[in-house]
PDB file of C-alpha atoms in Angstrom:
ATOM      1  CA  UNK A 721       0.000   0.000   0.000  1.00 50.00           C
ATOM      2  CA  UNK A 722       1.488   3.365  -1.042  1.00 61.00           C
ATOM      3  CA  UNK A 723      -0.184   5.843   1.317  1.00 71.00           C
ATOM      4  CA  UNK A 724       1.393   9.282   0.995  1.00 71.00           C
ATOM      5  CA  UNK A 725       0.685  12.203   3.289  1.00 75.00           C
ATOM      6  CA  UNK A 726       0.730  15.648   1.644  1.00 72.00           C
ATOM      7  CA  UNK A 727       1.351  18.958   3.408  1.00 69.00           C
ATOM      8  CA  UNK A 728      -1.420  21.389   2.306  1.00 70.00           C
ATOM      9  CA  UNK A 729       0.856  24.430   2.649  1.00 62.00           C
ATOM     10  CA  UNK A 730       4.007  23.406   0.776  1.00 70.00           C
ATOM     11  CA  UNK A 731       3.014  20.243  -1.109  1.00 69.00           C
ATOM     12  CA  UNK A 732       5.717  18.082   0.529  1.00 71.00           C
ATOM     13  CA  UNK A 733       4.846  14.362   0.311  1.00 72.00           C
ATOM     14  CA  UNK A 734       6.045  11.570   2.628  1.00 71.00           C
ATOM     15  CA  UNK A 735       5.152   8.101   3.830  1.00 72.00           C
ATOM     16  CA  UNK A 736       4.280   8.199   7.563  1.00 70.00           C
ATOM     17  CA  UNK A 737       5.736   4.726   8.200  1.00 63.00           C
ATOM     18  CA  UNK A 738       9.154   5.833   6.880  1.00 51.00           C
ATOM     19  CA  UNK A 739       9.591   8.634   9.419  1.00 49.00           C
ATOM     20  CA  UNK A 740       8.697   6.377  12.370  1.00 49.00           C
ATOM     21  CA  UNK A 741      10.867   3.473  11.146  1.00 46.00           C
ATOM     22  CA  UNK A 742      13.991   5.569  10.547  1.00 48.00           C
ATOM     23  CA  UNK A 743      15.358   4.988  14.007  1.00 47.00           C
ATOM     24  CA  UNK A 744      17.654   7.980  13.467  1.00 47.00           C
ATOM     25  CA  UNK A 745      16.581  10.828  15.669  1.00 48.00           C
ATOM     26  CA  UNK A 746      13.543  11.586  17.719  1.00 51.00           C
ATOM     27  CA  UNK A 747      10.252  10.601  16.050  1.00 49.00           C
ATOM     28  CA  UNK A 748       8.527  13.612  17.654  1.00 59.00           C
ATOM     29  CA  UNK A 749      11.321  16.047  16.849  1.00 73.00           C
ATOM     30  CA  UNK A 750      10.016  19.276  15.335  1.00 81.00           C
ATOM     31  CA  UNK A 751      11.969  21.151  12.683  1.00 89.00           C
ATOM     32  CA  UNK A 752      11.448  24.920  12.469  1.00 92.00           C
ATOM     33  CA  UNK A 753      12.606  26.706   9.312  1.00 93.00           C
ATOM     34  CA  UNK A 754      12.960  30.408   8.610  1.00 94.00           C
ATOM     35  CA  UNK A 755      11.511  32.296   5.632  1.00 93.00           C
ATOM     36  CA  UNK A 756      14.229  31.039   3.248  1.00 94.00           C
ATOM     37  CA  UNK A 757      14.346  27.428   4.478  1.00 93.00           C
ATOM     38  CA  UNK A 758      17.249  27.460   6.946  1.00 94.00           C
ATOM     39  CA  UNK A 759      16.733  25.227   9.993  1.00 94.00           C
ATOM     40  CA  UNK A 760      16.504  27.236  13.236  1.00 95.00           C
ATOM     41  CA  UNK A 761      17.751  26.100  16.647  1.00 94.00           C
ATOM     42  CA  UNK A 762      17.614  27.474  20.186  1.00 95.00           C
ATOM     43  CA  UNK A 763      20.167  30.237  20.697  1.00 95.00           C
ATOM     44  CA  UNK A 764      20.336  31.324  17.036  1.00 96.00           C
ATOM     45  CA  UNK A 765      20.269  34.948  15.943  1.00 96.00           C
ATOM     46  CA  UNK A 766      17.694  36.008  13.356  1.00 96.00           C
ATOM     47  CA  UNK A 767      16.834  39.126  11.359  1.00 96.00           C
ATOM     48  CA  UNK A 768      13.234  40.296  10.829  1.00 95.00           C
ATOM     49  CA  UNK A 769      12.559  40.340   7.063  1.00 96.00           C
ATOM     50  CA  UNK A 770       9.411  42.492   6.975  1.00 93.00           C
ATOM     51  CA  UNK A 771       8.006  45.324   9.066  1.00 93.00           C
ATOM     52  CA  UNK A 772       5.739  44.105  11.876  1.00 91.00           C
ATOM     53  CA  UNK A 773       2.969  45.995  13.662  1.00 90.00           C
ATOM     54  CA  UNK A 774       3.001  45.754  17.460  1.00 87.00           C
ATOM     55  CA  UNK A 775      -0.208  46.303  19.411  1.00 84.00           C
ATOM     56  CA  UNK A 776       0.024  49.228  21.814  1.00 81.00           C
ATOM     57  CA  UNK A 777       3.100  50.691  20.137  1.00 83.00           C
ATOM     58  CA  UNK A 778       3.037  53.656  17.747  1.00 86.00           C
ATOM     59  CA  UNK A 779       5.961  52.212  15.826  1.00 87.00           C
ATOM     60  CA  UNK A 780       6.385  48.562  14.961  1.00 89.00           C
ATOM     61  CA  UNK A 781       9.440  46.395  14.443  1.00 92.00           C
ATOM     62  CA  UNK A 782      11.356  47.485  11.364  1.00 93.00           C
ATOM     63  CA  UNK A 783      12.629  45.074   8.737  1.00 94.00           C
ATOM     64  CA  UNK A 784      16.300  44.345   9.394  1.00 95.00           C
ATOM     65  CA  UNK A 785      15.976  44.288  13.191  1.00 95.00           C
ATOM     66  CA  UNK A 786      18.341  41.681  14.645  1.00 95.00           C
ATOM     67  CA  UNK A 787      17.052  39.389  17.380  1.00 95.00           C
ATOM     68  CA  UNK A 788      19.574  37.339  19.368  1.00 95.00           C
ATOM     69  CA  UNK A 789      19.252  34.178  21.419  1.00 95.00           C
ATOM     70  CA  UNK A 790      15.882  32.876  20.212  1.00 95.00           C
ATOM     71  CA  UNK A 791      14.053  29.991  21.850  1.00 95.00           C
ATOM     72  CA  UNK A 792      11.827  27.607  19.864  1.00 94.00           C
ATOM     73  CA  UNK A 793       8.436  26.892  21.437  1.00 91.00           C
ATOM     74  CA  UNK A 794       5.090  25.337  20.523  1.00 86.00           C
ATOM     75  CA  UNK A 795       3.233  28.606  20.251  1.00 75.00           C
ATOM     76  CA  UNK A 796      -0.329  29.559  19.415  1.00 76.00           C
ATOM     77  CA  UNK A 797      -1.274  30.401  15.795  1.00 81.00           C
ATOM     78  CA  UNK A 798       2.148  29.507  14.402  1.00 82.00           C
ATOM     79  CA  UNK A 799       4.160  31.763  16.726  1.00 89.00           C
ATOM     80  CA  UNK A 800       7.037  29.351  17.262  1.00 91.00           C
ATOM     81  CA  UNK A 801       9.876  31.696  18.317  1.00 93.00           C
ATOM     82  CA  UNK A 802      10.104  33.185  21.811  1.00 93.00           C
ATOM     83  CA  UNK A 803      12.565  36.087  22.059  1.00 94.00           C
ATOM     84  CA  UNK A 804      13.366  39.531  23.434  1.00 93.00           C
ATOM     85  CA  UNK A 805      13.439  42.376  20.922  1.00 91.00           C
ATOM     86  CA  UNK A 806      15.463  45.442  21.912  1.00 89.00           C
ATOM     87  CA  UNK A 807      13.099  48.332  22.586  1.00 85.00           C
ATOM     88  CA  UNK A 808       9.990  46.106  22.716  1.00 87.00           C
ATOM     89  CA  UNK A 809      10.719  43.380  25.276  1.00 89.00           C
ATOM     90  CA  UNK A 810       9.642  39.736  25.267  1.00 91.00           C
ATOM     91  CA  UNK A 811       7.414  38.544  22.431  1.00 91.00           C
ATOM     92  CA  UNK A 812       6.692  35.643  20.132  1.00 91.00           C
ATOM     93  CA  UNK A 813       7.392  35.696  16.397  1.00 93.00           C
ATOM     94  CA  UNK A 814       6.505  33.455  13.494  1.00 92.00           C
ATOM     95  CA  UNK A 815       9.404  31.726  11.783  1.00 93.00           C
ATOM     96  CA  UNK A 816       7.998  32.866   8.418  1.00 92.00           C
ATOM     97  CA  UNK A 817       8.950  36.512   9.128  1.00 94.00           C
ATOM     98  CA  UNK A 818      12.587  35.947  10.133  1.00 95.00           C
ATOM     99  CA  UNK A 819      15.809  34.924   8.416  1.00 96.00           C
ATOM    100  CA  UNK A 820      18.773  33.256  10.126  1.00 95.00           C
ATOM    101  CA  UNK A 821      21.594  35.773  10.681  1.00 90.00           C
TER     102      UNK A 821
END
């Protein structure tokens, strides 16, 4: 039986049995990628690639802002990066709006 699973966002196809039978690595390990496809890890530095609006702030986060020492989390609504942005404090970002520095 050739049962493929297809990601609705990117079209990636895989066989679920293959990933569980690999034996190499954690079966529940989550891979987070930035806007250009680089794999992100805890402690990485990233750069914001587009201007972001911040509630309660007259100015948002400008494109090109560098964020250091990120932490990957299982966030709500796709917010999978927990970090501190200079001038704004602690917040969560989506990996789709950052690029690895």
